[in-house]
Coordinates of C-alpha atoms in Angstrom, one line a residue:
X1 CA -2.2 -20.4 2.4
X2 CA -1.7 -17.1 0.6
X3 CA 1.9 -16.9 3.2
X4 CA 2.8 -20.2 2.0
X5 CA 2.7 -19.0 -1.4
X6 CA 4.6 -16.1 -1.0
X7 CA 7.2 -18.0 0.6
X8 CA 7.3 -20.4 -2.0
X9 CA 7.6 -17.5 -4.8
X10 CA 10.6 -16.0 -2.6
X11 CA 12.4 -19.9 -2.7
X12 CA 11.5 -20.0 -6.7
X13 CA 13.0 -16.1 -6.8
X14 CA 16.1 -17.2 -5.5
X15 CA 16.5 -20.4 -7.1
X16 CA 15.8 -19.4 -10.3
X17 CA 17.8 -16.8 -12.4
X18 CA 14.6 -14.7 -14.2
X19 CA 11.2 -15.0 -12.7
X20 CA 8.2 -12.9 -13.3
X21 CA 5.4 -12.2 -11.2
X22 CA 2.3 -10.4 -11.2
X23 CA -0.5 -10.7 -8.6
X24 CA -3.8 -8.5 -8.1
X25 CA -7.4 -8.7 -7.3
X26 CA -10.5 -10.5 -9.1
X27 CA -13.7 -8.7 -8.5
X28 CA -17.1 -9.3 -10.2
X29 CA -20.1 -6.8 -10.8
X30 CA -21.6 -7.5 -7.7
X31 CA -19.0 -6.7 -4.6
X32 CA -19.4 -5.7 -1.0
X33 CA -17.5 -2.2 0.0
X34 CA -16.2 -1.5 3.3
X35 CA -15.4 1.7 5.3
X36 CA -16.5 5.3 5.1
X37 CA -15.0 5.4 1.7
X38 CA -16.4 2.3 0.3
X39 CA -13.3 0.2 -0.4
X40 CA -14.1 -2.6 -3.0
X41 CA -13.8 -6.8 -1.3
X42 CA -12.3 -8.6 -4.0
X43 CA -13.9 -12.2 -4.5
X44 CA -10.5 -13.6 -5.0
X45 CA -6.9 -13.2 -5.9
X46 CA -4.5 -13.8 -8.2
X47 CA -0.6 -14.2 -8.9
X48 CA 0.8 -15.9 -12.1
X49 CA 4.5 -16.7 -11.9
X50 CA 6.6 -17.0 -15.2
X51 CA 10.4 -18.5 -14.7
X52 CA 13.0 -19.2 -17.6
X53 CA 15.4 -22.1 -16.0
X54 CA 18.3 -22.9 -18.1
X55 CA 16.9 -21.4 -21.1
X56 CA 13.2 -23.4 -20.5
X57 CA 10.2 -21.2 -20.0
X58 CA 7.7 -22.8 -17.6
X59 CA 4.2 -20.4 -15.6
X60 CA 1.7 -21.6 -13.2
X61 CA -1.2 -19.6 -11.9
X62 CA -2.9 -19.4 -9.0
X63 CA -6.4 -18.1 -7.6
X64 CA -7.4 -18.3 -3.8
X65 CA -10.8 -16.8 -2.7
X66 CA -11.3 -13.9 -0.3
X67 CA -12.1 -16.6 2.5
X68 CA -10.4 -19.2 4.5
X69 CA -8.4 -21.8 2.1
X70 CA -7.2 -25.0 3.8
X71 CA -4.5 -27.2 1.4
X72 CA -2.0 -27.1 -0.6
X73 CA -1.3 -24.6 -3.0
X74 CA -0.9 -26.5 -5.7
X75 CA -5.0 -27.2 -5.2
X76 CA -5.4 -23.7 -6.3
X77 CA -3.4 -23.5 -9.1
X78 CA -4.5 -23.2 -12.7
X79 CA -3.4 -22.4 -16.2
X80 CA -2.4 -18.9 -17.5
X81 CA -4.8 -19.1 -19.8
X82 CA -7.5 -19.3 -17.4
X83 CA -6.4 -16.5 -15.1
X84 CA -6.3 -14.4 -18.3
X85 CA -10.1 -15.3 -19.0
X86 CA -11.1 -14.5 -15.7
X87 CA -9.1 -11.4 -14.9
X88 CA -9.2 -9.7 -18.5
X89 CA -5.2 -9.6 -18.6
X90 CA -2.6 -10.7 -21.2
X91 CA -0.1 -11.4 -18.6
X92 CA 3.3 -12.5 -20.9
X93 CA 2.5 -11.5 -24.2
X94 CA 6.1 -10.0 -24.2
X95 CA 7.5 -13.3 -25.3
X96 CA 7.3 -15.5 -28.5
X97 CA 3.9 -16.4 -29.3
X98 CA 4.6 -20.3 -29.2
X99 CA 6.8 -20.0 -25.9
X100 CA 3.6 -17.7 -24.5
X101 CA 1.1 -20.0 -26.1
X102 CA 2.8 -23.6 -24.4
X103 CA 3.5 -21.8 -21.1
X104 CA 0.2 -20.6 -21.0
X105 CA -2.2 -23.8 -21.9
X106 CA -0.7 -25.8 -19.8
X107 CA 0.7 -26.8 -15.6
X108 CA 3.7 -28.8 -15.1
X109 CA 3.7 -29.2 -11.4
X110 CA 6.8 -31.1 -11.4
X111 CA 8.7 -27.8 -12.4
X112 CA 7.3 -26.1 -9.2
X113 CA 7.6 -28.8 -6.8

């Protein structure tokens, strides 16, 4: 599912004229390692996407655990603002606050689909 996405966020790059992504892990206090060197298993992983379409901000984030995910995408997505809860981050806080505030609280799947 994660390929699906990243071929989706290629078609959305093309399509639309500014896009933003950012993408990364989501670990939690307690986390298995792996090899001699003790390499960290996330629990999940993120991307948010920002695009600005004919001067129209929309984002939509995603989170997919580290495990088998059968579906759609769209049944892993979620608001900004939650990713932002989970993982720590600000992500867009480089924009107005009431464009970052709208884009951020809410999902219009319609304007991914």
């Amino acid at each position: 599912i994660w390929l699906t996405l990243e071929e989706r966020a290629r078609y959305w790059a093309r399509k639309d004229t500014n896009i933003f992504i950012v993408c990364g892990p989501i670990m939690d206090s307690t986390y298995d390692t792996i090899g001699k060197n003790g390499v960290a298993i996330p629990k999940a992983f993120f991307k948010v996407i920002c695009k600005k379409y004919k001067g129209n901000y929309t984002a939509i984030g995603f989170i997919f655990p580290n495990e088998s995910c059968a579906g759609d995408i769209f049944d892993y997505a979620y608001t900004i603002d939650h990713i932002e809860e989970i993982t720590g981050h600000d992500f867009f806080y480089i924009l107005a606050d009431e464009i970052e505030n709208k884009i951020e609280s809410t999902i219009t799947l319609k304007d991914w689909s």
